[in-house]
Every structure is written in structure tokens, then in C-alpha cells.
mmCIF file of C-alpha atoms in Angstrom:
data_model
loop_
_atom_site.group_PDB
_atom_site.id
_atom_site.type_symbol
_atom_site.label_atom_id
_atom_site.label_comp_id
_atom_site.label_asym_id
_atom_site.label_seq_id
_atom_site.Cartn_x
_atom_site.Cartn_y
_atom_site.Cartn_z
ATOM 1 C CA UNK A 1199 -17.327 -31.653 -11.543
ATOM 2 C CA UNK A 1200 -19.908 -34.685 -11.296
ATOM 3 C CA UNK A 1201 -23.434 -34.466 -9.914
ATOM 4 C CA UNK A 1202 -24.507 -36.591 -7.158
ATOM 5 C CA UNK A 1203 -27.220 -39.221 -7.912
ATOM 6 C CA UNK A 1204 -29.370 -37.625 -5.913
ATOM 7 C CA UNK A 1205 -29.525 -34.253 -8.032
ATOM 8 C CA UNK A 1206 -29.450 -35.521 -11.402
ATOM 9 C CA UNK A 1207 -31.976 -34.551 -13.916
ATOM 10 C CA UNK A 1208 -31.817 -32.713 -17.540
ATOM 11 C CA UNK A 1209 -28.759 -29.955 -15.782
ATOM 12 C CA UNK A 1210 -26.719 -32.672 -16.245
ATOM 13 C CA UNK A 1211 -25.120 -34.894 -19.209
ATOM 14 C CA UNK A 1212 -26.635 -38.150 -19.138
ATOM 15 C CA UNK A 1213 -23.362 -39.779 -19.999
ATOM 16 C CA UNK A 1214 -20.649 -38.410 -18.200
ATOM 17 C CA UNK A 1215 -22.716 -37.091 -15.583
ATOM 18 C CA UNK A 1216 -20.958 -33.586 -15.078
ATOM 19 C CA UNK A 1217 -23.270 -30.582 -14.699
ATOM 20 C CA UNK A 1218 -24.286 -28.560 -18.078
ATOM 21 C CA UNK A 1219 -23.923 -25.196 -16.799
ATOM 22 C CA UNK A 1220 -26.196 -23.381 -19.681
ATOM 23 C CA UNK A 1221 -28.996 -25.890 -18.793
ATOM 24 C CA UNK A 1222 -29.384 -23.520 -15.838
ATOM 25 C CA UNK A 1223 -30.266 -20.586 -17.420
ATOM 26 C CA UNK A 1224 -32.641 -19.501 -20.093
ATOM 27 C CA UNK A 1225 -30.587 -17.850 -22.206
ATOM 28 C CA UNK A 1226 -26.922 -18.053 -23.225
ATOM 29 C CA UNK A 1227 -23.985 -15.301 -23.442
ATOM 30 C CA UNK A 1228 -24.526 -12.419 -25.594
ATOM 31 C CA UNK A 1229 -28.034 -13.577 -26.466
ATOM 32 C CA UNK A 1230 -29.746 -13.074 -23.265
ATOM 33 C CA UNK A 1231 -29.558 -9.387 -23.817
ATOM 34 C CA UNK A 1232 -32.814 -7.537 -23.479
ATOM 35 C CA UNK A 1233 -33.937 -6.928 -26.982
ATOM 36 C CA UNK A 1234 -32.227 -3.997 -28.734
ATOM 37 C CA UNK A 1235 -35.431 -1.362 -29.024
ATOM 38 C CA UNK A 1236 -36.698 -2.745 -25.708
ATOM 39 C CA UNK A 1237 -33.846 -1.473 -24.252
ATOM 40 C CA UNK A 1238 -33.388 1.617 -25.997
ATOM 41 C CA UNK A 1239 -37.068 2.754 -24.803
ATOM 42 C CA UNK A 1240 -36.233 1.705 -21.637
ATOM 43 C CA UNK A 1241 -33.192 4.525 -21.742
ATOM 44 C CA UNK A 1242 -34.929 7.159 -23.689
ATOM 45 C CA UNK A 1243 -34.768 10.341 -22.012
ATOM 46 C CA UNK A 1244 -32.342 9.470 -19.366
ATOM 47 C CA UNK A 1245 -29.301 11.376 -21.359
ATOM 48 C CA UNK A 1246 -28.244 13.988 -18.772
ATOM 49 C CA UNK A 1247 -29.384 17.666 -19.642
ATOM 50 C CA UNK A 1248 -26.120 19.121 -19.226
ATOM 51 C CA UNK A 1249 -22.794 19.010 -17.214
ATOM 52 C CA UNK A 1250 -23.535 17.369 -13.748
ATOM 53 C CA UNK A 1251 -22.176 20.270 -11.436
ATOM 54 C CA UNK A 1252 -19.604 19.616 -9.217
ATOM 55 C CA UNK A 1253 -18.432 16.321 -11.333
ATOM 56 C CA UNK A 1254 -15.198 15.200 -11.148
ATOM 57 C CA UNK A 1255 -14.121 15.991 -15.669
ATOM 58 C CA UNK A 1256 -16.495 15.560 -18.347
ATOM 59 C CA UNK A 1257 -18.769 13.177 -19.561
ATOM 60 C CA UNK A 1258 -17.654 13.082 -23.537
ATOM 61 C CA UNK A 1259 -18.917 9.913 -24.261
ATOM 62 C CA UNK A 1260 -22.775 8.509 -22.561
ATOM 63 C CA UNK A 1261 -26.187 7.439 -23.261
ATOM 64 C CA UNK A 1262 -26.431 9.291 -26.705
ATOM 65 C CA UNK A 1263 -25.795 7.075 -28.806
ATOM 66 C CA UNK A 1264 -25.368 3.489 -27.364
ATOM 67 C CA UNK A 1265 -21.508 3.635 -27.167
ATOM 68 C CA UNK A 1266 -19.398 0.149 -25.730
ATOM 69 C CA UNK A 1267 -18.246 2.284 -22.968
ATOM 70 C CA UNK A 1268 -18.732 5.573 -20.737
ATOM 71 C CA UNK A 1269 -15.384 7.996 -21.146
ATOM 72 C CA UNK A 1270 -14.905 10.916 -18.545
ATOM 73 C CA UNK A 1271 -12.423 13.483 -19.509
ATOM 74 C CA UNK A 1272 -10.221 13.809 -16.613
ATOM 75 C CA UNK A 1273 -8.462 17.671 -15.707
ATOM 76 C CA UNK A 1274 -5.379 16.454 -16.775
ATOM 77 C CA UNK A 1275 -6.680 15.226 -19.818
ATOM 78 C CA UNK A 1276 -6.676 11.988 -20.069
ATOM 79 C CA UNK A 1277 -10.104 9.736 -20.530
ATOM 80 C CA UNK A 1278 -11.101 7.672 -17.851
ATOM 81 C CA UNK A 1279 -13.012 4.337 -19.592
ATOM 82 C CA UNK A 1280 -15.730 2.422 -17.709
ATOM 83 C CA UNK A 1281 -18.521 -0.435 -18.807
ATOM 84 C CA UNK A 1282 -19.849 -3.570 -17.069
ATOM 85 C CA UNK A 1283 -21.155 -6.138 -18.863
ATOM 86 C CA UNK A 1284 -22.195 -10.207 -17.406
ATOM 87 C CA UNK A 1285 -24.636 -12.674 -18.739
ATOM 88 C CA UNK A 1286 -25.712 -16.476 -18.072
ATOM 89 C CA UNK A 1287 -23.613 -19.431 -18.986
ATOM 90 C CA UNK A 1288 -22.667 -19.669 -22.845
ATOM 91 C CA UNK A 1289 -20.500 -22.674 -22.173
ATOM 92 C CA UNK A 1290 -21.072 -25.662 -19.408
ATOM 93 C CA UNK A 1291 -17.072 -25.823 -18.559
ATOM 94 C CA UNK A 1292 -16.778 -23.181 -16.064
ATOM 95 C CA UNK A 1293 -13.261 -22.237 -16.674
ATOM 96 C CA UNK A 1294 -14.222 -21.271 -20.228
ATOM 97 C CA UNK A 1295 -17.346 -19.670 -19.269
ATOM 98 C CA UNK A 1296 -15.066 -17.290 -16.912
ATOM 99 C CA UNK A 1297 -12.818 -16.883 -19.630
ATOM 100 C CA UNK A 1298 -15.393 -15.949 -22.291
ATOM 101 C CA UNK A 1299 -16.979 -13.442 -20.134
ATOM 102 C CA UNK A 1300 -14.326 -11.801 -18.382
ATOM 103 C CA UNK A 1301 -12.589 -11.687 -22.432
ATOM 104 C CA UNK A 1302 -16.396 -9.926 -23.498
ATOM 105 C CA UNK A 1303 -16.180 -7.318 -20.895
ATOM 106 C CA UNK A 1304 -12.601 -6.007 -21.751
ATOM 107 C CA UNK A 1305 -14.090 -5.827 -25.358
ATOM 108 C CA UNK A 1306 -15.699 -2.798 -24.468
ATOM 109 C CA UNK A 1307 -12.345 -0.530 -23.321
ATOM 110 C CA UNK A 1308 -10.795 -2.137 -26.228
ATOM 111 C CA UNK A 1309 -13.515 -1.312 -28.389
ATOM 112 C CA UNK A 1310 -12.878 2.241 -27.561
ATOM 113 C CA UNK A 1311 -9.555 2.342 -28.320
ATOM 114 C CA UNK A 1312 -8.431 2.083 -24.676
ATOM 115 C CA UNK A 1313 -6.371 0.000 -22.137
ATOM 116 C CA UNK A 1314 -7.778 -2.102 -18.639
ATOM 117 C CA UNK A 1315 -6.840 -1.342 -16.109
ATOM 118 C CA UNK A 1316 -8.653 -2.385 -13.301
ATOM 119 C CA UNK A 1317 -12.202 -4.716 -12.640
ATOM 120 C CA UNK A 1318 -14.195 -5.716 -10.301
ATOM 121 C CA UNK A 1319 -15.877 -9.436 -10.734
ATOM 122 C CA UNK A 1320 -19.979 -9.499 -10.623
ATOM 123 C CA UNK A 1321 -21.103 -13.355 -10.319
ATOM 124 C CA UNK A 1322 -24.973 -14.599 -9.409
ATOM 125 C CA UNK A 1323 -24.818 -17.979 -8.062
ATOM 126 C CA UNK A 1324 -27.590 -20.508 -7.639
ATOM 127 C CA UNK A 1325 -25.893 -21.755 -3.764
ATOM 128 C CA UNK A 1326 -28.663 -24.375 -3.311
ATOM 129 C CA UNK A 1327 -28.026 -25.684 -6.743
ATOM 130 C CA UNK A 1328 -25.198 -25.409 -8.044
ATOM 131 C CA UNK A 1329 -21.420 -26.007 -5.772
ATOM 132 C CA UNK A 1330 -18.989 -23.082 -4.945
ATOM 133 C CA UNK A 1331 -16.130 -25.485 -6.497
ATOM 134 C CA UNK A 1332 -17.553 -24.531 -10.268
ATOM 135 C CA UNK A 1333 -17.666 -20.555 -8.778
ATOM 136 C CA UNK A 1334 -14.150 -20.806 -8.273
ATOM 137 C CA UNK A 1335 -13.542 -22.034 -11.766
ATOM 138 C CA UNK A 1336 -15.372 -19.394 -13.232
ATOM 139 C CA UNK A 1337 -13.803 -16.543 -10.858
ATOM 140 C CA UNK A 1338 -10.313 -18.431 -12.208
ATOM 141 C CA UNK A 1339 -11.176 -17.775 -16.004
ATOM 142 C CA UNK A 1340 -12.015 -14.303 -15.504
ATOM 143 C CA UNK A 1341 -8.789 -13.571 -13.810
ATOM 144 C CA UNK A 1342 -6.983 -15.150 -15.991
ATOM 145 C CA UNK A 1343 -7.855 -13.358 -18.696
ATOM 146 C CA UNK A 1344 -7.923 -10.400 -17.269
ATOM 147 C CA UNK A 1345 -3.807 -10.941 -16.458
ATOM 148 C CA UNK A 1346 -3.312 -12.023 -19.928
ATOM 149 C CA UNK A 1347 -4.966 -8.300 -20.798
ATOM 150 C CA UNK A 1348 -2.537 -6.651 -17.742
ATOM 151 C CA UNK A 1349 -5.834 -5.738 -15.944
ATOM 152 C CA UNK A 1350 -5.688 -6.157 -12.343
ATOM 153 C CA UNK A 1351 -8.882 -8.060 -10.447
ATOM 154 C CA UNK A 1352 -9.828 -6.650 -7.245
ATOM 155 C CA UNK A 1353 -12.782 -8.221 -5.375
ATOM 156 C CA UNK A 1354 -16.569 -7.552 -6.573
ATOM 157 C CA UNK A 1355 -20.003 -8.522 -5.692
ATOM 158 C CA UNK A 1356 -21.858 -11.464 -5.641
ATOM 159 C CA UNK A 1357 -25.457 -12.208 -5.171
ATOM 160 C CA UNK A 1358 -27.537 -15.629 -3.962
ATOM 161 C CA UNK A 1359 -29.782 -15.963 -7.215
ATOM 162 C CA UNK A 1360 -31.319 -18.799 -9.152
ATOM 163 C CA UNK A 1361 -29.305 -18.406 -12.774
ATOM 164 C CA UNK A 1362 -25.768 -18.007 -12.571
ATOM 165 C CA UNK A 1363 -24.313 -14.943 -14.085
ATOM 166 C CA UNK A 1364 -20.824 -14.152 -14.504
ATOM 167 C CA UNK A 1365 -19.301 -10.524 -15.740
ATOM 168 C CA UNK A 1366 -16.908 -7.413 -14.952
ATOM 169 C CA UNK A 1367 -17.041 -3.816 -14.313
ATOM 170 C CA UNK A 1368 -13.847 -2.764 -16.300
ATOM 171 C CA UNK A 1369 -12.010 0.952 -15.776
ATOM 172 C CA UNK A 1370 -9.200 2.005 -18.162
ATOM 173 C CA UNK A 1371 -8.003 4.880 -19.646
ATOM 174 C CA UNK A 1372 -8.219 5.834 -23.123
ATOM 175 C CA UNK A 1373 -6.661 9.186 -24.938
ATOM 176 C CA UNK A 1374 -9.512 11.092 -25.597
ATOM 177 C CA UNK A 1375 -8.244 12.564 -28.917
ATOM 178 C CA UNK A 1376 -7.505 9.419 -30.320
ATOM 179 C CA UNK A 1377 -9.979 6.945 -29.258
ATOM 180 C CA UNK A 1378 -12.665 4.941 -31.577
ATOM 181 C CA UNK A 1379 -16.311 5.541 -31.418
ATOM 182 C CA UNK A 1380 -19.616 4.463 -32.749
ATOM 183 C CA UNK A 1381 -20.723 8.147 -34.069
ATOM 184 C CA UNK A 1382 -17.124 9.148 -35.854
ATOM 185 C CA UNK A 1383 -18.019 6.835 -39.388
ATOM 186 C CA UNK A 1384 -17.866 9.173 -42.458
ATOM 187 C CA UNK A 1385 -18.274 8.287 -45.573
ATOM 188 C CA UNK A 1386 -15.987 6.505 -48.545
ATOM 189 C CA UNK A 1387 -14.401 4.479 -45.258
ATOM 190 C CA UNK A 1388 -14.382 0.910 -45.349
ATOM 191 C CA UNK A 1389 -15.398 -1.165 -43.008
ATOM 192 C CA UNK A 1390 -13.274 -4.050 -41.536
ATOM 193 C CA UNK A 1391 -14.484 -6.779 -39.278
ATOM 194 C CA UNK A 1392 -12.043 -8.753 -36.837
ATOM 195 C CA UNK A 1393 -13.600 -12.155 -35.691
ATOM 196 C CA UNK A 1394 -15.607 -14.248 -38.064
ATOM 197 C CA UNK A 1395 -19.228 -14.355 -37.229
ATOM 198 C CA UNK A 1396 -20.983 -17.725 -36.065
ATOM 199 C CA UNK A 1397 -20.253 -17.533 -32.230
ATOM 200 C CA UNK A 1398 -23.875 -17.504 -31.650
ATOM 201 C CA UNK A 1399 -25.421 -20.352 -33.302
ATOM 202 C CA UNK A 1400 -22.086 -22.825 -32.287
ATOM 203 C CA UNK A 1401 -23.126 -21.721 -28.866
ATOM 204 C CA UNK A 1402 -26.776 -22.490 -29.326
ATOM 205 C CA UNK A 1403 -26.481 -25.719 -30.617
ATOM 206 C CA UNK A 1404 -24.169 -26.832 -27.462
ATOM 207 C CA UNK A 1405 -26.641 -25.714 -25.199
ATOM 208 C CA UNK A 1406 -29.130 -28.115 -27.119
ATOM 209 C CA UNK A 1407 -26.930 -30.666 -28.156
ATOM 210 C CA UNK A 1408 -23.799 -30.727 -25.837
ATOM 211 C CA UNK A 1409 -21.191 -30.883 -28.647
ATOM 212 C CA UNK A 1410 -18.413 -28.798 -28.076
ATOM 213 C CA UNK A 1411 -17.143 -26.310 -30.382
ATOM 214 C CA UNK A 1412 -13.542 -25.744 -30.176
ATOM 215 C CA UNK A 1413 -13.300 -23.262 -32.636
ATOM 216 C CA UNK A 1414 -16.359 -21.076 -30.774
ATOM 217 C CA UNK A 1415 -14.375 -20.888 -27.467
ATOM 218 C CA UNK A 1416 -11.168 -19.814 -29.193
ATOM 219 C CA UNK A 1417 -12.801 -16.934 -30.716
ATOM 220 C CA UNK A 1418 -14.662 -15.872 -27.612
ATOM 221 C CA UNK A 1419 -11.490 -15.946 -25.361
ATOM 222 C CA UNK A 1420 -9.269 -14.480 -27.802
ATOM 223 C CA UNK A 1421 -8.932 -10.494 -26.411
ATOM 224 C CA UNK A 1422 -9.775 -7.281 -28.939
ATOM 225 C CA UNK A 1423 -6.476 -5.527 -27.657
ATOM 226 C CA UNK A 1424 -4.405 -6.266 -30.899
ATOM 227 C CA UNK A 1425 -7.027 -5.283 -32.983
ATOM 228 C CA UNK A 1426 -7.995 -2.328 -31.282
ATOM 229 C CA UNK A 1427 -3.941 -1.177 -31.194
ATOM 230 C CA UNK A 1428 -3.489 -1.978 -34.647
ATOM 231 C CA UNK A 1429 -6.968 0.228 -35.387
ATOM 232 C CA UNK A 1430 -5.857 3.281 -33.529
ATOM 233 C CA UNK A 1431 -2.238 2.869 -35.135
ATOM 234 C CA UNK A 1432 -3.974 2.918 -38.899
ATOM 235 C CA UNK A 1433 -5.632 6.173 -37.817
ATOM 236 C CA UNK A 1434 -9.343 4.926 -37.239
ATOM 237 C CA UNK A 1435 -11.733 6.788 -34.808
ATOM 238 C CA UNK A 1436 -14.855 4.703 -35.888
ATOM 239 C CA UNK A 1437 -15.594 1.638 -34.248
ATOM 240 C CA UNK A 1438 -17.693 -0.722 -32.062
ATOM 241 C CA UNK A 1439 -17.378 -4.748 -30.792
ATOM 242 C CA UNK A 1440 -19.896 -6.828 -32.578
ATOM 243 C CA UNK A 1441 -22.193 -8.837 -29.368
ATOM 244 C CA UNK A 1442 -25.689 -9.622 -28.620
ATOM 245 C CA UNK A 1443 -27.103 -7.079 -31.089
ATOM 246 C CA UNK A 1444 -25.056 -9.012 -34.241
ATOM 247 C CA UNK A 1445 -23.335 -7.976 -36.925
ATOM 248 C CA UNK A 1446 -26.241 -5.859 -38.671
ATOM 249 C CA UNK A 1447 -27.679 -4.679 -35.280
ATOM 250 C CA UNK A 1448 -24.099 -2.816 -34.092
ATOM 251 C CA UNK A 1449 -23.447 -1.738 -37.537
ATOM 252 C CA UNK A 1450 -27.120 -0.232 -38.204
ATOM 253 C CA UNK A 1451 -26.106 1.765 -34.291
ATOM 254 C CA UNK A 1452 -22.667 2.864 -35.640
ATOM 255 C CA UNK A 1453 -24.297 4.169 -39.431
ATOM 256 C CA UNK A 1454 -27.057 5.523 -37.654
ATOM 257 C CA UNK A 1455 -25.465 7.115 -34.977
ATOM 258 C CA UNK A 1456 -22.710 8.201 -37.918
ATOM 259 C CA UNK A 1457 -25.237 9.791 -40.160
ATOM 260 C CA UNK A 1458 -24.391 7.347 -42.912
ATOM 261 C CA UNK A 1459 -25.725 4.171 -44.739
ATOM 262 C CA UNK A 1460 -23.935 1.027 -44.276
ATOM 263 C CA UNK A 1461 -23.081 -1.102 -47.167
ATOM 264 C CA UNK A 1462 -22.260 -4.870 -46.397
ATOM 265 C CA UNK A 1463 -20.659 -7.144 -49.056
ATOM 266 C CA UNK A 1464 -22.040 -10.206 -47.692
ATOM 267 C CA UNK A 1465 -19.949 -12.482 -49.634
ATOM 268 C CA UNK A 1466 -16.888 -10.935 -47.908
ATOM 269 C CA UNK A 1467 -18.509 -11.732 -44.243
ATOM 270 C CA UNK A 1468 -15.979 -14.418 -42.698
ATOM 271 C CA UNK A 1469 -17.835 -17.421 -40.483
ATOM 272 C CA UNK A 1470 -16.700 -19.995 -38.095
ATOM 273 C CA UNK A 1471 -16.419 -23.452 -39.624
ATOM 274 C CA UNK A 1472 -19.425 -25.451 -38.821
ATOM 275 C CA UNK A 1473 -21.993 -21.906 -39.022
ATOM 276 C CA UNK A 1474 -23.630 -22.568 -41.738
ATOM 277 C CA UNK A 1475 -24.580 -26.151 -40.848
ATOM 278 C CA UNK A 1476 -25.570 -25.000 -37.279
ATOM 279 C CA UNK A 1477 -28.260 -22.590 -39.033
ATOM 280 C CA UNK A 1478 -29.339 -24.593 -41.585
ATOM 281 C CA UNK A 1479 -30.075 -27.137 -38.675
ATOM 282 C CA UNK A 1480 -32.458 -24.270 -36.964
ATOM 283 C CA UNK A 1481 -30.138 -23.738 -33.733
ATOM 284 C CA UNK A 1482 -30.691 -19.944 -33.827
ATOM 285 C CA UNK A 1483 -31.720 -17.924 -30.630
ATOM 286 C CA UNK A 1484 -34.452 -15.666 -29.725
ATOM 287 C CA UNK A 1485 -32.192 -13.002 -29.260
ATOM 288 C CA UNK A 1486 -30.562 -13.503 -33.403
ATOM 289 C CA UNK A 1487 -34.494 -13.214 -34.773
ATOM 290 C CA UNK A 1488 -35.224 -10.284 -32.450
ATOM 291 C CA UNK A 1489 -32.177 -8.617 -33.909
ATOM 292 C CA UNK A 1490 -33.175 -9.374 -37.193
ATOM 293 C CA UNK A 1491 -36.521 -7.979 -36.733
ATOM 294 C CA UNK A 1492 -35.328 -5.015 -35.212
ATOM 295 C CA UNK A 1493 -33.181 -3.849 -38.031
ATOM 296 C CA UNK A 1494 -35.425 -4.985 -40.853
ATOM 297 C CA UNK A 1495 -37.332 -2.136 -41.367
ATOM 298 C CA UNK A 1496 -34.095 -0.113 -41.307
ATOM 299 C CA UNK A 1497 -32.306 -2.612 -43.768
ATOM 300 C CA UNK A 1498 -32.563 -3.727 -47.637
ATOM 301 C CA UNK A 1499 -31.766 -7.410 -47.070
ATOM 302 C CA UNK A 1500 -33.116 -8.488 -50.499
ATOM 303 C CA UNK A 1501 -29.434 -9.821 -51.720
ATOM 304 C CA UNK A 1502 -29.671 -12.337 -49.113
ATOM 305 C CA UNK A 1503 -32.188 -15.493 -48.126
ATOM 306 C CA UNK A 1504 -33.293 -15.730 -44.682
ATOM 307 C CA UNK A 1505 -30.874 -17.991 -43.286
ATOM 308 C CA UNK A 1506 -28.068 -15.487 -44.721
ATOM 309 C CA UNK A 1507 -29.833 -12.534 -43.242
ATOM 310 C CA UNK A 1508 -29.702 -14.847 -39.355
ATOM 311 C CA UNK A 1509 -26.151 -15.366 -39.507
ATOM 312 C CA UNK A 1510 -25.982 -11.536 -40.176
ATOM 313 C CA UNK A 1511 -27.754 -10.771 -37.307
ATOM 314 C CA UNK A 1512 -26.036 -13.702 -35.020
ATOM 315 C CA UNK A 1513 -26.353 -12.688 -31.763
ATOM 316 C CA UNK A 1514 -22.269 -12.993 -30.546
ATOM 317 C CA UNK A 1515 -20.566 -13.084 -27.733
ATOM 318 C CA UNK A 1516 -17.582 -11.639 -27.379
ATOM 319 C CA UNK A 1517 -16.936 -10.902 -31.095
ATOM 320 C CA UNK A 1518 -14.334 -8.946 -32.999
ATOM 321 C CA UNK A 1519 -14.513 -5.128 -33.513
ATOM 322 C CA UNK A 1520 -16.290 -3.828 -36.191
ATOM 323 C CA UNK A 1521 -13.512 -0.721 -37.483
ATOM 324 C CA UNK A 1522 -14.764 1.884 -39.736
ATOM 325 C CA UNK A 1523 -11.347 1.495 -41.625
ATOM 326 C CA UNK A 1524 -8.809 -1.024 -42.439
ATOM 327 C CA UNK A 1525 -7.319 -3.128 -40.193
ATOM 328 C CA UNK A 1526 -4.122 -4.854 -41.070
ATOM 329 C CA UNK A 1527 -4.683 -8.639 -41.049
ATOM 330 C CA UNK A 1528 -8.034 -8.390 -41.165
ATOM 331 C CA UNK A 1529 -11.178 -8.368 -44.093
ATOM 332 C CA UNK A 1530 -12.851 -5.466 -45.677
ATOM 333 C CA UNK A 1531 -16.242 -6.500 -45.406
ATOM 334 C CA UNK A 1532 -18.434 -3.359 -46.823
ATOM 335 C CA UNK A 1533 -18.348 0.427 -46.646
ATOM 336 C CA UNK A 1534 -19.726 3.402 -45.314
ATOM 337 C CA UNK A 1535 -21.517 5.355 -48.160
ATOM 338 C CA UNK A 1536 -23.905 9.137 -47.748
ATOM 339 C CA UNK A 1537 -26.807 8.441 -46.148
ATOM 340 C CA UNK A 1538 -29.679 6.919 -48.316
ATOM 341 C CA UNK A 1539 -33.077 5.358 -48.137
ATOM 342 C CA UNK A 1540 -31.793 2.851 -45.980
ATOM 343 C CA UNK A 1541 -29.681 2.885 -43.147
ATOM 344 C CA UNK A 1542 -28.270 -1.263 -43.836
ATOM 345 C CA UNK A 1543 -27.415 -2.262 -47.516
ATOM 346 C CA UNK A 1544 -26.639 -5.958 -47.968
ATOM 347 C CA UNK A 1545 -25.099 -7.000 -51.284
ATOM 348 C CA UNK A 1546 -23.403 -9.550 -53.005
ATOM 349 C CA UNK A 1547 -20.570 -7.829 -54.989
ATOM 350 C CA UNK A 1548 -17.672 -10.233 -53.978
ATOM 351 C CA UNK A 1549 -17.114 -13.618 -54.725
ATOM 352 C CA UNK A 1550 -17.856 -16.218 -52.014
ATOM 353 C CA UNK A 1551 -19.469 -19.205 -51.299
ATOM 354 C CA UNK A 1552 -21.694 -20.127 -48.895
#
């Protein structure tokens, strides 16, 4: 949609004069997570003390140990699957943006081994700033996807507020003996990762630059669900989606949370074309050096340089799942290993090129 005259100023592309959507917010996607160990002091002690009495099942999967999603045993057995999960634009088209984020929440379910079912849409709209028509476009994305997962959309909530956010609150069900989590790794299992990594600093340098990155926005929109099917088929229980917190942030949760030291072969890491020249260029977020920072301590990173070690810690949006196992169709990249001096190993024992 175009801007009138009146409005124009740097929200909007100087050429075609249509509005650049992640020129209203500061932060894009995935990345404008609250930092990692911010957030995980903010949750500290909140993990419940014991069975909630008079609950409606059991809560087998919470706050612990930073799971994807929340599953409640039901009475008759089966697990119930919720999560929410919305951020600012990553995109300026709309469409996509709905797309992208609606695809990132279903992640979660599918990261858990389960199936949508049903979600609600959560959107923050700037009224005074920005029109209703691009709301609708965004609202049409997220449904869309969600059909393409067989999730029904029913309603939401939206709020008058000056960024525009865009998300879902998913529920599905998931069999609680058979579904993947981020504290089930064991050692002598490989690891296998789903999407190539990159997502973040494509996105980055179209929020700066306005270049659009086809290759980005097929990744982001493309769902988990095979993955996670074909995951839970080869017998894996071990797994989590790889977002804000990057490769080497969700994999240091999942080892650490495991008991277990992580091993990546970085030469084995699969990237988006156009990654490595979108790093080398400097369009890396905040949120990519505050996950590398976060994990450093926790990490021996000495096989890689420092550009290596930020596409590592990428900050993605709606990425692949990171399996502790093999995935048909999809690359080993490391292993799990007994727990040693450090919780992250990067190598180099393939053969790649950068």
C-alpha cells in the first residue's frame, strides 16, 4: 500500500513510496526477544512447587527447563500442547510478515512433536500510523498458514500500540509418550538440524537496506510439521526449534537441560545463500551478539573466527528444528557427547567451505 505525501518520511521507501513495515519497530522477528539470561532471571523461581490442586491433568512439561511449549496431561491421556509467541515486523510486505509469524508460532507444537489445532491471533497496531488495510494483510498470512498446517483461527486480541506486533497462541495435542523435548538428549546421539541458518542477518540487512531476500521468506514460511513427523517416526524424543536464541543458544538449553556437552561440526552447519556476505558486511543484530555473549562462557568457540561464531549464534526466526537424532533428508551437524568442561564444543572435523 502507498503512503500519502503528507506522511512520508524514513517508514517509507523513497522510491516506490510503499510503507517499510520494520522501519516501525526497533527490532525485527526473532531478534527482538528479551535477551536469553535476562529472561531467564526474570523467570527464576516461578516453577510451581507442586501439583496445582484442583487442576484440570498434569503439568509434565513447564518452566523447568525453557521448553518450546507447555504440555498438560489430560485424564484420558492424551497431552494437551499450548505456547504463544509474536514479535515486530521482520519483513515490510505484510502478507509475508503474517505468514512468517503465524509459520514461527506453530513451530513450537511442532517442535514438540505435536499437531495444531486451534489459535487465537494477537496483533498490536499503531491505528494513528499505520492503515487497517496492511492489518488485514497480516491477519490474511497468519490464517493462511495456519490452514495450510489444518489449524483452525478463531478470533484473538488486539491492542492500540505504537509498534506493530503480530503472533498466535497455538493449542494442539501431542502423545505424551512419544513427544520431543529439550531435556531427553543422551549421549552418542547425533544431532540433525532442519533449516539452514542465516534467517537473521538476510532479515537485518532488509530492514537496513530494503533488498529483499527471497530465499529468507521461503525458509521462514515453510512449516516444521514434516520434520517434526519424520523425527517422531525415526524414534527421536530430543528436540527444540532453533529462534531468537540461535543455533548455539537453543542447543547450549537442550545440552544443558540434557546433562550433556554439545559437539558442533561447524563445517557441516548449512546457510542461506547470501549469509556469509550479509555478515561479513556487519548486518548482525543486537539480539545475535547478546546470544553470543551469553553462551560464551559456556562454549569453546576457538575452532571458529568471530564472524563464524555470529552466524552460529544468528538470532532466527522461524528456523528448523534442532533433533537430537537423524532426520531423513536432513544434515548431521554434530553430536551429543558425556558431559565435559564445556557445555558447547565447536569444531571443524568436516570438510566445508566457507
Amino acid at each position: 500500500m502507498r503512503v500519502p505525501e503528507t506522511l512520508r518520511d524514513v517508514t517509507t521507501d523513497t522510491q516506490t513510496g510503499l510503507y517499510r513495515l520494520t522501519r516501525y519497530a526497533h527490532g525485527g522477528g526473532c531478534a527482538c526477544k528479551i535477551p536469553p539470561g535476562e529472561l531467564e532471571d526474570v523467570v527464576r523461581g516461578l516453577v510451581a512447587a507442586g501439583p496445582v490442586p484442583g487442576a484440570a491433568g498434569e503439568l509434565v512439561v513447564g518452566l523447568d527447563d525453557g521448553d518450546d511449549a507447555a504440555v498438560v496431561r489430560l485424564p484420558d491421556g492424551n497431552g494437551l500442547v499450548l505456547t504463544t509467541d509474536f514479535f515486530t515486523p521482520v519483513v515490510d510486505d505484510p502478507y509475508d510478515w503474517g505468514r512468517i509469524a503465524a509459520a514461527n508460532a506453530l513451530s513450537d507444537v511442532y517442535a514438540m512433536g505435536g499437531r495444531p489445532v486451534v489459535a487465537v491471533n494477537l496483533l498490536a497496531w499503531p491505528r494513528g500510523m499505520l492503515p487497517f488495510d496492511l492489518a488485514t494483510e497480516v491477519l490474511r498470512g497468519g490464517m493462511d498458514v495456519a490452514r495450510a498446517a489444518g489449524c483452525h483461527v478463531a478470533g484473538g486480541h488486539s491492542v492500540d500500540d505504537p509498534e506493530p506486533k503480530y503472533g498466535m497462541a497455538v493449542t494442539g495435542l501431542v502423545d505424551p509418550e512419544r513427544m520431543l523435548r529439550n531435556d531427553a538428549g543422551r549421549p552418542g546421539q547425533p544431532l540433525t538440524l532442519t533449516k539452514p541458518l542465516g534467517i537473521g542477518v538476510l532479515n537485518t540487512r532488509h530492514k537496513a537496506t530494503g533488498e529483499v531476500f527471497p530465499q529468507a521468506v521461503e525458509a521462514m514460511t515453510t512449516l516444521n510439521r514434516d520434520a517434526a513427523a519424520a523425527a517422531v517416526a525415526a524414534g527421536a524424543r530430543c528436540a527444540t526449534d532453533v529462534t531468537g536464541f540461535g543455533l548455539l543458544g537453543h542447543l547450549y538449553k537442550l545440552a544443558r537441560a540434557s546433562g550433556v556437552t554439545a559437539v558442533v561440526d561447524a563445517a557441516a552447519v548449512p546457510y542461506l545463500p547470501g549469509a556469509w556476505e550479509a555478515v561479513r558486511a556487519g548486518y548482525v543484530s543486537g539480539g545475535t551478539r547478546r546470544n553470543l555473549d551469553w553462551v560464551r562462557p559456556h562454549a569453546d568457540l576457538t575452532a571458529v573466527d568471530e564472524e563464524e561464531a555470529l552466524l552460529l549464534a544468528d538470532a532466527q526466526t522461524s528456523g528448523g528444528l534442532l533433533v537430537a537424532g537423524e532426520v531423513p533428508g536432513h544434515p548431521v551437524i554434530g553430536e551429543l557427547v558425556p558431559r565435559g568442561e564445556h557445555v558447547l564444543v565447536v569444531r571443524r572435523a568436516g570438510r566445508g567451505s566457507t
